[in-house]
Coordinates of C-alpha atoms in Angstrom, one line a residue:
M1006 CA -8.5 -184.0 26.6
L1007 CA -7.2 -185.8 23.5
L1008 CA -5.7 -182.6 22.2
L1009 CA -3.9 -182.1 25.5
L1010 CA -2.4 -185.6 25.2
L1011 CA -1.3 -185.0 21.6
A1012 CA 0.3 -181.6 22.5
Y1013 CA 2.2 -183.3 25.4
L1014 CA 3.4 -186.1 23.2
G1015 CA 4.4 -183.6 20.5
G1016 CA 6.5 -181.8 23.2
V1017 CA 8.1 -185.1 24.3
L1018 CA 9.3 -185.6 20.7
T1019 CA 11.1 -182.3 20.6
I1020 CA 14.1 -184.0 22.2
L1021 CA 14.7 -185.5 18.7
S1022 CA 14.4 -182.1 17.0
P1023 CA 17.5 -180.1 16.0
C1024 CA 15.9 -176.9 17.4
I1025 CA 16.5 -178.3 20.9
L1026 CA 20.2 -178.5 20.5
P1027 CA 21.1 -174.8 21.4
V1028 CA 19.4 -175.1 24.8
L1029 CA 20.9 -178.4 25.8
P1030 CA 24.2 -177.0 27.1
F1031 CA 22.4 -174.7 29.6
V1032 CA 20.3 -177.6 30.8
F1033 CA 23.2 -180.1 31.1
A1034 CA 25.4 -177.6 32.9
R1035 CA 23.3 -178.0 36.0
S1036 CA 22.8 -181.7 35.8
D1037 CA 25.3 -182.3 38.5
R1038 CA 23.1 -180.6 41.1
P1039 CA 20.1 -181.8 43.0
F1040 CA 17.2 -182.1 40.5
L1041 CA 14.5 -180.6 42.8
R1042 CA 16.6 -177.5 43.5
S1043 CA 18.3 -177.1 40.2
G1044 CA 16.9 -179.1 37.3
L1045 CA 13.2 -178.8 38.1
P1046 CA 13.1 -175.0 38.6
L1047 CA 15.1 -174.6 35.4
L1048 CA 12.7 -176.7 33.4
A1049 CA 9.7 -175.1 35.0
G1050 CA 11.0 -171.6 34.2
M1051 CA 11.6 -172.7 30.6
A1052 CA 8.2 -174.2 30.1
L1053 CA 6.3 -171.2 31.7
M1054 CA 8.2 -168.6 29.8
F1055 CA 7.7 -170.4 26.5
V1056 CA 3.9 -170.5 27.2
V1057 CA 3.8 -166.8 28.0
V1058 CA 5.8 -165.8 24.9
A1059 CA 3.8 -168.1 22.6
S1060 CA 0.5 -167.0 24.0
L1061 CA 1.4 -163.3 23.6
A1062 CA 2.6 -163.9 20.1
A1063 CA -0.9 -165.1 19.3
V1064 CA -2.1 -161.5 19.8
G1065 CA -0.2 -160.6 16.8
S1066 CA 0.7 -157.1 17.8
Q1067 CA 4.0 -155.6 16.6
W1068 CA 5.0 -154.5 20.1
V1069 CA 4.8 -158.1 21.2
A1070 CA 7.3 -159.2 18.5
Q1071 CA 9.6 -156.3 19.4
A1072 CA 9.4 -157.0 23.1
N1073 CA 10.2 -160.7 22.5
Q1074 CA 13.2 -159.7 20.4
L1075 CA 14.5 -157.5 23.2
G1076 CA 13.9 -160.2 25.8
R1077 CA 15.9 -162.7 23.6
W1078 CA 18.9 -160.4 23.5
I1079 CA 18.8 -159.8 27.2
A1080 CA 18.5 -163.6 27.7
L1081 CA 21.4 -164.1 25.3
A1082 CA 23.6 -161.7 27.3
M1083 CA 22.7 -163.5 30.5
M1084 CA 23.5 -166.9 29.1
A1085 CA 26.8 -165.7 27.7
V1086 CA 27.8 -164.6 31.2
F1087 CA 26.6 -168.0 32.5
A1088 CA 28.8 -169.7 29.9
L1089 CA 31.8 -167.6 31.0
A1090 CA 31.2 -168.6 34.6
L1091 CA 31.7 -172.2 33.5
L1092 CA 34.9 -171.4 31.7
W1093 CA 36.4 -168.8 34.2
P1094 CA 34.5 -168.8 37.5
A1095 CA 36.6 -166.0 39.1
L1096 CA 36.0 -163.6 36.3
A1097 CA 32.3 -164.4 35.8
N1098 CA 31.4 -164.2 39.5
R1099 CA 31.9 -160.4 39.4
L1100 CA 29.7 -160.2 36.3
L1101 CA 27.1 -162.5 37.8
S1102 CA 26.8 -160.8 41.2
P1103 CA 23.6 -158.8 40.5
L1104 CA 21.9 -162.0 39.2
Q1105 CA 23.2 -164.0 42.2
R1106 CA 21.8 -161.5 44.6
L1107 CA 18.4 -161.6 42.8
G1108 CA 18.6 -165.4 42.7
G1109 CA 19.4 -165.5 46.4
R1110 CA 16.3 -163.4 47.2
L1111 CA 14.2 -165.8 45.0
D1112 CA 15.7 -168.7 46.9
A1113 CA 14.8 -167.1 50.2
S1114 CA 11.2 -166.3 49.2
A1115 CA 10.8 -169.9 47.9
G1116 CA 12.0 -171.3 51.2
E1117 CA 14.6 -173.5 49.3
G1118 CA 18.2 -174.0 49.6
S1119 CA 20.7 -172.2 47.4
G1120 CA 20.4 -172.6 43.7
V1121 CA 16.6 -172.6 43.2
G1122 CA 16.3 -168.9 42.2
S1123 CA 19.3 -168.8 39.9
S1124 CA 18.1 -172.1 38.2
L1125 CA 14.6 -170.5 37.8
L1126 CA 16.3 -167.4 36.2
I1127 CA 18.3 -169.6 33.8
G1128 CA 15.1 -171.5 32.9
I1129 CA 13.3 -168.2 32.2
A1130 CA 16.1 -167.0 29.9
T1131 CA 16.2 -170.5 28.2
G1132 CA 12.4 -170.2 27.6
L1133 CA 13.0 -166.9 25.9
L1134 CA 15.6 -168.4 23.6
W1135 CA 13.9 -171.7 22.8
A1136 CA 12.3 -171.7 19.3
P1137 CA 10.9 -175.2 18.7
C1138 CA 10.6 -176.5 15.2
A1139 CA 6.9 -176.3 14.3
G1140 CA 5.9 -179.8 13.4
P1141 CA 2.3 -180.9 12.6
I1142 CA 1.2 -180.9 16.3
L1143 CA 2.7 -177.5 17.2
G1144 CA 1.5 -176.2 13.8
L1145 CA -2.1 -177.2 14.7
I1146 CA -1.9 -175.4 18.0
L1147 CA -0.3 -172.2 16.5
T1148 CA -2.8 -172.2 13.6
G1149 CA -5.7 -172.1 16.1
A1150 CA -4.0 -169.4 18.1
A1151 CA -3.4 -167.3 15.1
L1152 CA -7.2 -167.1 14.5
Q1153 CA -8.6 -166.9 18.1
G1154 CA -5.6 -165.1 19.8
A1155 CA -4.4 -165.9 23.3
N1156 CA -6.9 -167.8 25.4
I1157 CA -7.1 -170.4 28.1
G1158 CA -7.5 -173.3 25.7
T1159 CA -4.5 -172.3 23.5
S1160 CA -2.3 -171.5 26.5
G1161 CA -3.3 -174.9 28.0
L1162 CA -2.2 -176.7 24.8
L1163 CA 1.0 -174.7 24.7
L1164 CA 1.6 -175.6 28.4
A1165 CA 1.0 -179.3 27.6
Y1166 CA 3.5 -179.1 24.7
A1167 CA 6.1 -177.3 27.0
L1168 CA 5.6 -179.9 29.8
G1169 CA 6.2 -182.7 27.2
A1170 CA 9.5 -181.1 26.2
A1171 CA 10.4 -180.6 29.9
T1172 CA 9.7 -184.3 30.6
S1173 CA 12.1 -185.5 27.9
L1174 CA 14.7 -182.9 28.9
A1175 CA 14.3 -184.0 32.5
L1176 CA 15.0 -187.6 31.4
A1177 CA 18.1 -186.4 29.5
V1178 CA 19.3 -184.4 32.5
W1179 CA 18.9 -187.5 34.7
I1180 CA 20.9 -189.7 32.3
G1181 CA 23.4 -186.9 31.7
G1182 CA 23.9 -186.3 35.4
R1183 CA 24.7 -190.0 36.0
M1184 CA 27.2 -190.0 33.1
F1185 CA 28.9 -186.9 34.3
A1186 CA 29.1 -188.2 37.8
A1187 CA 30.7 -191.4 36.6
L1188 CA 33.2 -189.6 34.5
K1189 CA 34.2 -187.4 37.5
R1190 CA 34.6 -190.4 39.8
H1191 CA 36.6 -192.6 37.4
L1192 CA 38.5 -190.1 35.3
G1193 CA 38.7 -187.0 37.5
A1194 CA 37.5 -185.0 34.6
G1195 CA 35.1 -182.6 36.4
E1196 CA 37.1 -179.4 35.5
W1197 CA 37.3 -180.4 31.8
I1198 CA 33.6 -181.3 31.7
R1199 CA 32.7 -177.9 33.2
R1200 CA 34.8 -176.1 30.7
G1201 CA 33.5 -178.2 27.8
L1202 CA 29.9 -177.3 28.8
G1203 CA 31.0 -173.6 29.0
A1204 CA 32.3 -173.8 25.5
A1205 CA 29.2 -175.6 24.2
A1206 CA 27.1 -172.9 25.9
L1207 CA 29.0 -170.1 24.2
L1208 CA 28.6 -171.8 20.9
A1209 CA 24.9 -172.1 21.6
V1210 CA 24.7 -168.4 22.3
A1211 CA 26.4 -167.7 19.0
A1212 CA 24.1 -170.1 17.1
I1213 CA 21.0 -168.5 18.5
A1214 CA 22.3 -164.9 17.9
M1215 CA 22.9 -165.8 14.2
G1216 CA 19.6 -167.6 13.8
W1217 CA 21.0 -171.0 13.3
D1218 CA 18.5 -172.5 15.8
T1219 CA 15.7 -172.0 13.3
G1220 CA 17.7 -172.0 10.1
V1221 CA 20.9 -174.1 9.6
L1222 CA 20.2 -176.7 12.3
T1223 CA 16.8 -177.5 10.7
R1224 CA 18.4 -178.0 7.3
L1225 CA 21.3 -180.1 8.6
S1226 CA 19.1 -182.3 10.7
T1227 CA 19.0 -186.0 9.9
V1228 CA 16.3 -186.6 12.5
S1229 CA 12.8 -185.3 11.8
T1230 CA 9.9 -185.5 14.2
A1231 CA 7.3 -184.6 11.5
R1232 CA 6.6 -188.2 10.5
L1233 CA 6.3 -189.3 14.2
E1234 CA 4.0 -186.4 15.0
Q1235 CA 1.8 -187.1 11.9
G1236 CA 1.7 -190.7 12.9
L1237 CA 0.3 -189.7 16.3
L1238 CA -2.3 -187.6 14.6
D1239 CA -3.3 -190.4 12.2
A1240 CA -3.3 -193.2 14.9
L1241 CA -5.4 -191.5 17.5
P1242 CA -9.1 -190.7 17.0
A1243 CA -9.6 -187.4 15.3
P1244 CA -10.0 -184.7 18.0
A1245 CA -11.9 -181.4 17.7
P1246 CA -8.9 -179.3 16.9
A1247 CA -8.4 -175.6 17.8
A1248 CA -10.4 -173.3 15.6
G1249 CA -8.8 -172.3 12.4
G1250 CA -7.1 -175.5 11.2
P1251 CA -5.0 -175.5 8.1
M1252 CA -6.5 -175.0 4.7
M1253 CA -5.1 -178.3 3.5
M1254 CA -7.2 -180.5 5.9
M1255 CA -8.9 -183.1 3.8
A1256 CA -12.4 -184.6 4.5
T1257 CA -12.8 -187.7 6.6
D1258 CA -16.5 -187.8 7.2
A1259 CA -18.1 -191.1 6.3
A1260 CA -21.6 -191.4 4.7
R1261 CA -24.4 -190.8 7.2
P1262 CA -27.6 -192.3 5.8
A1263 CA -29.5 -191.6 9.0
L1264 CA -28.6 -187.9 9.2
P1265 CA -28.8 -187.4 12.9
V1266 CA -29.6 -184.0 14.5
E1267 CA -26.3 -182.3 15.3
G1268 CA -27.7 -179.0 16.7
T1269 CA -29.6 -176.0 15.6
L1270 CA -28.7 -173.2 13.2
P1271 CA -26.8 -170.6 15.3
S1272 CA -27.5 -166.9 15.0
L1273 CA -26.2 -165.1 12.0
A1274 CA -26.5 -161.7 13.7
G1275 CA -22.7 -161.5 14.3
A1276 CA -22.0 -160.8 10.6
T1277 CA -20.3 -157.5 10.0
G1278 CA -22.0 -157.1 6.6
W1279 CA -23.8 -158.9 3.8
L1280 CA -23.2 -159.1 0.1
N1281 CA -25.8 -160.2 -2.5
S1282 CA -28.6 -160.1 0.1
P1283 CA -30.1 -158.2 3.0
P1284 CA -29.2 -159.7 6.4
L1285 CA -30.7 -163.2 6.9
D1286 CA -31.6 -164.8 10.2
A1287 CA -32.3 -168.3 11.5
Q1288 CA -36.0 -167.6 12.0
G1289 CA -36.6 -166.2 8.5
L1290 CA -34.9 -169.3 7.0
R1291 CA -37.4 -171.8 8.5
G1292 CA -39.0 -173.9 5.8
K1293 CA -35.9 -173.7 3.7
V1294 CA -33.0 -176.2 3.4
V1295 CA -29.8 -174.2 4.1
L1296 CA -26.2 -174.9 3.1
V1297 CA -23.8 -172.9 5.1
D1298 CA -20.4 -172.7 3.4
F1299 CA -17.4 -171.3 5.4
W1300 CA -14.9 -170.0 3.0
T1301 CA -12.3 -167.2 2.3
Y1302 CA -11.5 -166.0 -1.1
S1303 CA -7.7 -166.6 -1.1
C1304 CA -8.1 -170.2 0.1
I1305 CA -7.3 -172.6 -2.7
N1306 CA -9.3 -175.4 -1.1
C1307 CA -12.3 -173.1 -0.9
L1308 CA -11.8 -172.1 -4.6
R1309 CA -11.7 -175.7 -5.7
A1310 CA -14.9 -176.4 -3.9
L1311 CA -16.6 -173.4 -5.4
P1312 CA -17.8 -175.1 -8.7
H1313 CA -19.6 -177.7 -6.7
V1314 CA -21.3 -175.1 -4.4
R1315 CA -22.3 -173.2 -7.5
G1316 CA -23.7 -176.3 -9.1
W1317 CA -25.9 -177.0 -6.0
Y1318 CA -27.1 -173.4 -5.9
E1319 CA -28.1 -173.4 -9.5
R1320 CA -29.8 -176.8 -9.5
Y1321 CA -31.7 -176.6 -6.2
R1322 CA -32.4 -172.9 -5.5
D1323 CA -35.8 -173.2 -7.1
H1324 CA -36.6 -176.3 -4.9
G1325 CA -36.1 -174.7 -1.5
L1326 CA -32.3 -174.6 -1.1
V1327 CA -30.6 -171.5 0.3
V1328 CA -26.8 -171.2 0.1
I1329 CA -25.1 -168.9 2.5
G1330 CA -21.4 -168.2 2.1
V1331 CA -19.8 -167.2 5.4
H1332 CA -16.7 -165.3 4.5
A1333 CA -14.3 -165.8 7.4
P1334 CA -11.0 -164.0 6.6
E1335 CA -7.6 -165.7 7.1
F1336 CA -5.4 -162.7 6.1
A1337 CA -5.9 -159.0 7.0
F1338 CA -6.6 -157.9 3.5
E1339 CA -9.6 -160.3 3.4
R1340 CA -11.3 -158.2 6.0
D1341 CA -11.7 -155.3 3.5
V1342 CA -15.2 -155.4 2.1
R1343 CA -14.0 -153.9 -1.1
N1344 CA -11.6 -156.8 -1.7
V1345 CA -14.3 -159.4 -0.9
Q1346 CA -16.8 -157.6 -3.2
R1347 CA -14.4 -157.8 -6.1
A1348 CA -13.7 -161.4 -5.4
V1349 CA -17.4 -162.3 -5.2
E1350 CA -18.0 -160.6 -8.5
S1351 CA -15.0 -162.1 -10.3
L1352 CA -15.7 -165.6 -9.0
G1353 CA -19.4 -165.5 -9.9
V1354 CA -20.7 -166.0 -6.4
A1355 CA -24.4 -165.1 -6.7
W1356 CA -25.7 -166.4 -3.4
P1357 CA -25.8 -164.4 -0.1
V1358 CA -22.4 -163.8 1.5
A1359 CA -22.2 -163.0 5.3
L1360 CA -19.0 -161.2 6.2
D1361 CA -17.7 -162.8 9.4
N1362 CA -14.7 -160.5 10.1
D1363 CA -15.1 -161.0 13.9
F1364 CA -15.5 -164.8 13.6
A1365 CA -18.8 -164.6 15.5
I1366 CA -20.7 -167.0 13.2
W1367 CA -17.6 -169.2 13.0
R1368 CA -17.6 -169.6 16.8
G1369 CA -21.4 -170.1 16.8
F1370 CA -20.9 -173.2 14.7
D1371 CA -17.8 -174.2 16.6
N1372 CA -16.2 -174.4 13.2
R1373 CA -12.8 -175.7 12.5
Y1374 CA -11.8 -175.5 8.8
W1375 CA -11.9 -173.8 5.4
P1376 CA -13.9 -174.9 3.6
A1377 CA -16.6 -176.3 5.8
H1378 CA -20.2 -177.2 4.8
Y1379 CA -23.1 -177.4 7.2
F1380 CA -26.4 -178.9 6.0
V1381 CA -29.5 -177.5 7.8
D1382 CA -33.0 -178.9 7.4
A1383 CA -36.3 -176.9 7.0
Q1384 CA -36.8 -177.0 10.8
G1385 CA -33.5 -175.2 11.4
R1386 CA -31.6 -178.3 12.6
I1387 CA -28.1 -179.1 11.5
R1388 CA -28.2 -182.6 10.1
A1389 CA -24.8 -183.1 8.6
H1390 CA -21.4 -181.4 8.0
H1391 CA -18.4 -181.9 5.9
F1392 CA -14.9 -180.4 6.3
G1393 CA -12.4 -179.8 3.5
E1394 CA -12.6 -180.9 -0.1
G1395 CA -14.0 -184.0 -1.6
E1396 CA -17.1 -186.3 -1.2
Y1397 CA -19.2 -183.9 -3.3
G1398 CA -21.5 -186.7 -4.4
Q1399 CA -22.3 -187.5 -0.8
S1400 CA -22.9 -183.8 0.0
E1401 CA -25.4 -183.5 -2.9
R1402 CA -27.2 -186.6 -1.7
I1403 CA -27.6 -185.0 1.7
I1404 CA -29.0 -181.8 0.1
R1405 CA -31.5 -183.9 -1.9
Q1406 CA -32.5 -185.9 1.1
L1407 CA -33.2 -182.8 3.2
L1408 CA -35.2 -181.2 0.3
R1409 CA -37.3 -184.3 0.0
E1410 CA -38.0 -184.3 3.8
A1411 CA -39.2 -180.7 3.3
G1412 CA -41.8 -181.9 0.8
N1413 CA -40.0 -181.1 -2.5
T1414 CA -40.2 -183.3 -5.5
L1415 CA -36.9 -183.4 -7.3
L1416 CA -36.0 -184.4 -10.8
G1417 CA -34.7 -187.9 -10.9
D1418 CA -36.4 -189.1 -7.7
A1419 CA -38.2 -191.8 -9.6
A1420 CA -34.8 -193.3 -10.7
P1421 CA -31.5 -193.9 -8.8
V1422 CA -29.9 -190.5 -7.9
K1423 CA -26.9 -189.5 -10.1
T1424 CA -25.2 -186.4 -8.9
V1425 CA -23.8 -183.9 -11.4
A1426 CA -20.0 -183.5 -11.5
A1427 CA -18.7 -180.0 -11.4
V1428 CA -15.6 -179.2 -13.3
G1429 CA -13.6 -176.1 -12.5
D1430 CA -11.0 -174.3 -14.5
G1431 CA -8.0 -172.2 -13.5
V1432 CA -7.5 -172.1 -9.8
Q1433 CA -10.8 -173.9 -9.3
R1434 CA -9.6 -177.1 -11.0
E1435 CA -9.6 -180.2 -8.8
A1436 CA -6.2 -180.9 -7.3
D1437 CA -4.0 -183.6 -8.7
M1438 CA -3.8 -185.5 -5.4
A1439 CA -1.6 -188.3 -6.9
N1440 CA 1.2 -185.8 -7.4
L1441 CA 0.6 -183.5 -4.5
R1442 CA 3.7 -183.7 -2.3
S1443 CA 4.1 -180.1 -1.2
P1444 CA 2.1 -178.7 1.7
E1445 CA 0.6 -175.3 2.1
T1446 CA 3.4 -173.1 3.4
Y1447 CA 3.0 -169.8 5.2
I1448 CA 5.6 -167.0 4.8
G1449 CA 4.8 -164.9 7.9
H1450 CA 7.0 -165.8 10.8
A1451 CA 4.0 -166.8 13.0
R1452 CA 3.5 -170.1 11.0
A1453 CA 6.5 -170.4 8.8
E1454 CA 8.1 -173.8 8.3
N1455 CA 11.0 -175.2 6.1
F1456 CA 12.7 -171.7 5.7
A1457 CA 16.2 -172.2 4.3
S1458 CA 17.8 -168.7 3.9
P1459 CA 21.0 -168.5 6.0
G1460 CA 20.4 -166.9 9.4
G1461 CA 16.7 -167.8 9.6
L1462 CA 13.7 -165.5 9.6
R1463 CA 14.2 -162.1 11.4
A1464 CA 10.8 -161.2 12.7
G1465 CA 9.7 -157.6 12.3
T1466 CA 13.0 -156.2 11.1
V1467 CA 14.4 -155.3 7.7
F1468 CA 17.0 -157.9 6.7
D1469 CA 19.0 -158.8 3.6
Y1470 CA 18.3 -162.4 2.8
T1471 CA 20.0 -164.7 0.4
V1472 CA 18.8 -167.8 -1.4
P1473 CA 21.0 -170.9 -0.9
A1474 CA 22.6 -172.6 -3.9
T1475 CA 20.3 -175.7 -3.4
L1476 CA 17.0 -176.3 -1.8
R1477 CA 15.6 -179.7 -0.7
L1478 CA 12.0 -180.6 -1.4
N1479 CA 9.5 -178.2 0.3
Q1480 CA 12.2 -175.8 1.5
W1481 CA 11.9 -172.2 0.5
A1482 CA 14.0 -169.0 0.8
L1483 CA 14.0 -165.3 0.4
G1484 CA 16.5 -163.2 -1.5
G1485 CA 16.8 -159.4 -1.2
R1486 CA 15.7 -157.0 1.5
W1487 CA 12.5 -158.1 3.2
T1488 CA 10.6 -157.3 6.4
V1489 CA 8.9 -160.5 7.7
G1490 CA 5.8 -159.9 9.7
D1491 CA 3.4 -162.2 11.5
E1492 CA 1.4 -163.2 8.4
D1493 CA 3.4 -161.9 5.4
A1494 CA 6.8 -160.8 4.1
R1495 CA 7.1 -157.2 2.6
L1496 CA 9.7 -156.5 -0.1
E1497 CA 11.6 -153.3 0.7
Q1498 CA 13.7 -152.9 -2.5
A1499 CA 13.3 -154.0 -6.1
D1500 CA 14.8 -157.3 -7.4
G1501 CA 13.8 -159.4 -4.4
R1502 CA 13.2 -163.1 -4.9
I1503 CA 11.3 -166.1 -3.4
A1504 CA 12.4 -169.6 -4.2
F1505 CA 10.7 -172.9 -3.5
R1506 CA 11.5 -176.5 -4.3
F1507 CA 8.1 -178.2 -4.8
H1508 CA 6.4 -181.3 -6.2
A1509 CA 2.8 -180.6 -7.4
R1510 CA 0.9 -179.9 -10.6
D1511 CA 0.0 -176.4 -9.6
L1512 CA 1.8 -173.7 -7.6
H1513 CA 0.0 -170.7 -6.2
L1514 CA 1.1 -167.7 -4.1
V1515 CA -1.1 -165.4 -2.2
M1516 CA 0.1 -161.8 -2.7
A1517 CA -0.9 -158.2 -2.5
P1518 CA 0.6 -154.8 -3.5
Q1519 CA 1.5 -152.7 -0.5
A1520 CA -0.1 -149.6 -2.0
A1521 CA -3.4 -149.8 -3.8
G1522 CA -3.2 -148.8 -7.5
R1523 CA 0.6 -149.5 -7.7
P1524 CA 1.1 -152.9 -9.3
V1525 CA 4.3 -154.8 -8.7
R1526 CA 5.8 -156.5 -11.8
F1527 CA 7.3 -160.0 -11.4
R1528 CA 9.1 -162.6 -13.4
V1529 CA 8.7 -166.4 -12.8
R1530 CA 11.3 -169.1 -13.6
I1531 CA 10.9 -172.9 -13.4
D1532 CA 14.1 -174.9 -13.1
G1533 CA 15.9 -171.6 -14.2
H1534 CA 13.8 -171.1 -17.4
A1535 CA 10.7 -169.3 -18.5
P1536 CA 7.7 -171.5 -17.7
A1537 CA 6.4 -171.6 -21.4
A1538 CA 3.7 -174.3 -21.4
M1539 CA 3.9 -174.6 -17.6
A1540 CA 2.8 -171.0 -17.1
G1541 CA -0.1 -170.6 -14.7
G1542 CA -3.2 -168.5 -15.3
D1543 CA -1.6 -165.2 -13.9
V1544 CA 1.7 -165.3 -16.0
D1545 CA 2.5 -165.5 -19.7
A1546 CA 4.8 -167.9 -21.4
D1547 CA 7.8 -165.8 -20.6
G1548 CA 6.9 -165.8 -16.9
Q1549 CA 5.9 -162.1 -16.8
G1550 CA 3.1 -160.9 -14.6
Q1551 CA 2.1 -158.3 -12.1
V1552 CA 0.5 -158.2 -8.6
D1553 CA -2.4 -155.9 -9.1
G1554 CA -4.8 -157.0 -6.3
N1555 CA -5.0 -158.8 -3.0
R1556 CA -5.6 -162.4 -4.0
L1557 CA -4.2 -165.9 -4.8
Y1558 CA -2.1 -166.0 -8.0
Q1559 CA -1.7 -169.2 -10.0
L1560 CA 1.9 -169.1 -11.2
I1561 CA 2.7 -172.7 -12.4
R1562 CA 0.6 -175.5 -13.9
Q1563 CA 2.6 -178.5 -15.0
G1564 CA 1.2 -180.5 -17.9
G1565 CA 1.9 -184.1 -18.6
D1566 CA 4.5 -185.7 -16.3
V1567 CA 4.5 -183.8 -13.0
K1568 CA 8.0 -183.6 -11.5
E1569 CA 9.9 -182.1 -8.5
R1570 CA 11.0 -178.7 -9.7
S1571 CA 12.7 -175.5 -8.5
F1572 CA 10.5 -172.4 -8.6
E1573 CA 11.6 -168.8 -8.3
I1574 CA 9.7 -165.5 -8.6
E1575 CA 11.6 -162.2 -8.9
F1576 CA 9.9 -158.9 -8.2
L1577 CA 11.0 -156.0 -10.4
D1578 CA 9.4 -153.4 -8.1
P1579 CA 9.4 -153.0 -4.3
G1580 CA 6.2 -153.1 -2.2
V1581 CA 4.9 -156.6 -2.7
R1582 CA 3.5 -158.5 0.3
A1583 CA 3.7 -162.4 0.1
Y1584 CA 1.5 -164.5 2.4
A1585 CA 1.4 -168.2 1.5
F1586 CA 2.2 -170.9 -1.0
T1587 CA -0.5 -173.4 -1.9
F1588 CA -0.4 -176.3 -4.3
G1589 CA -2.7 -178.5 -6.3

């Protein structure tokens, strides 16, 4: 219920977002008509179409993206004719006659007076065109949808978001209608108002056709809803979010000295395979203390938690602790058992790993995040959990307490417990949280934010992108010929680039070669120069490196004074696939 409220309030705040500007002329153009017959059907059509399109997009199929693009062009043509009707009614009436007949039939079937059907059609077209800026609340909903696909829960949250937007638009229509009525009465400006709205509608059609609704308008905006939305998330009690929350979610669990029973260990039978062990089951684990670690090998937060998990495994495996790593993939290449096997070997993961490609174990735990740790006692009961990074000392105290409950005598029990710190290197090094001001940023269009190339992202089509002369903090851009899919961008020709303005000690990029066995060479620049001492673990001092596998690459590690900097990676060969930036 709380998530529904958050989604609704997030939708209400879209009236402050620049991405709402292109649809306002279509909404305001009917503000002089009765709200129940004109404004309400329009807003209802817009909300419902947005929910349908966004829910289908969660399926992630290419045909869905293509159908949505076709629908947007049809809607653009319809709205262009609607704009012409405002400018030149006599000319446009002929063009609109088929839609007027269809609207008339809808009006008749709805039992309403004239205008309901045509308003509903305009609302449906507007819903196809509306591309809201993905702030923290919408990002939370879409992240869950990307993992679990279209379902009733996700569609309900999207509907709440759309209804929130419709509420704020309805208020705007009511205020605008009164203003227009006053202008007509006192100034006799009805004709000029109609033509002005027609011109604005034509400009909106042009803006959407050129991608300005998700590109230029976002960059030029002086009003951001992100802070307001994040304030809502912080102010309200933490809800149980949709499955698959962002990798950068930090831990908030407090110490739980009483260790209440939270449930029983769910079945592990849904694993699609096992590494380092034969299949394990809940019954066979009775008598053991179990740590279940949900992770995926390209998740930077999981990698930074790995030294601690390894330390617990090595210190307590001979005292009755069993560690099970549940590998739940985020990207498609993480479903390939060969990729996971290579990652397990290179990372030194010696404990059993359950491959959860179908998210069956994930759903059994009702899990939410990467990484997530569940602590199970010797009787098979879940006694504690922890989401995200941090609080490793508390987690180790929980492990020791459960081992003692199971009858184990541990070294140091006669004295105050001092947990052992784990220090990672390379990508496993702890994040510099004091200087971390850049968020995890996805490149695929399903979850992309802060994209700054002119024209915006073109989903599923080959497009020649350009990098702007300047980028603001946390903006990024593509240069060269790319095809942007749901979860990644694929370079079609050599000499493509990705630029990012960031503030963090470390910069990582999840990448993969399109064809196995065909590495892609790249060159990294920081503030226009070779990285030298700031080179990450996967590049040399001159910034040279190659994408030779499907994984996370560390490209920049600043030493000393961490500053806001401009990063650019240039690919000397085609065929790279870029997925997400992460920072530390």
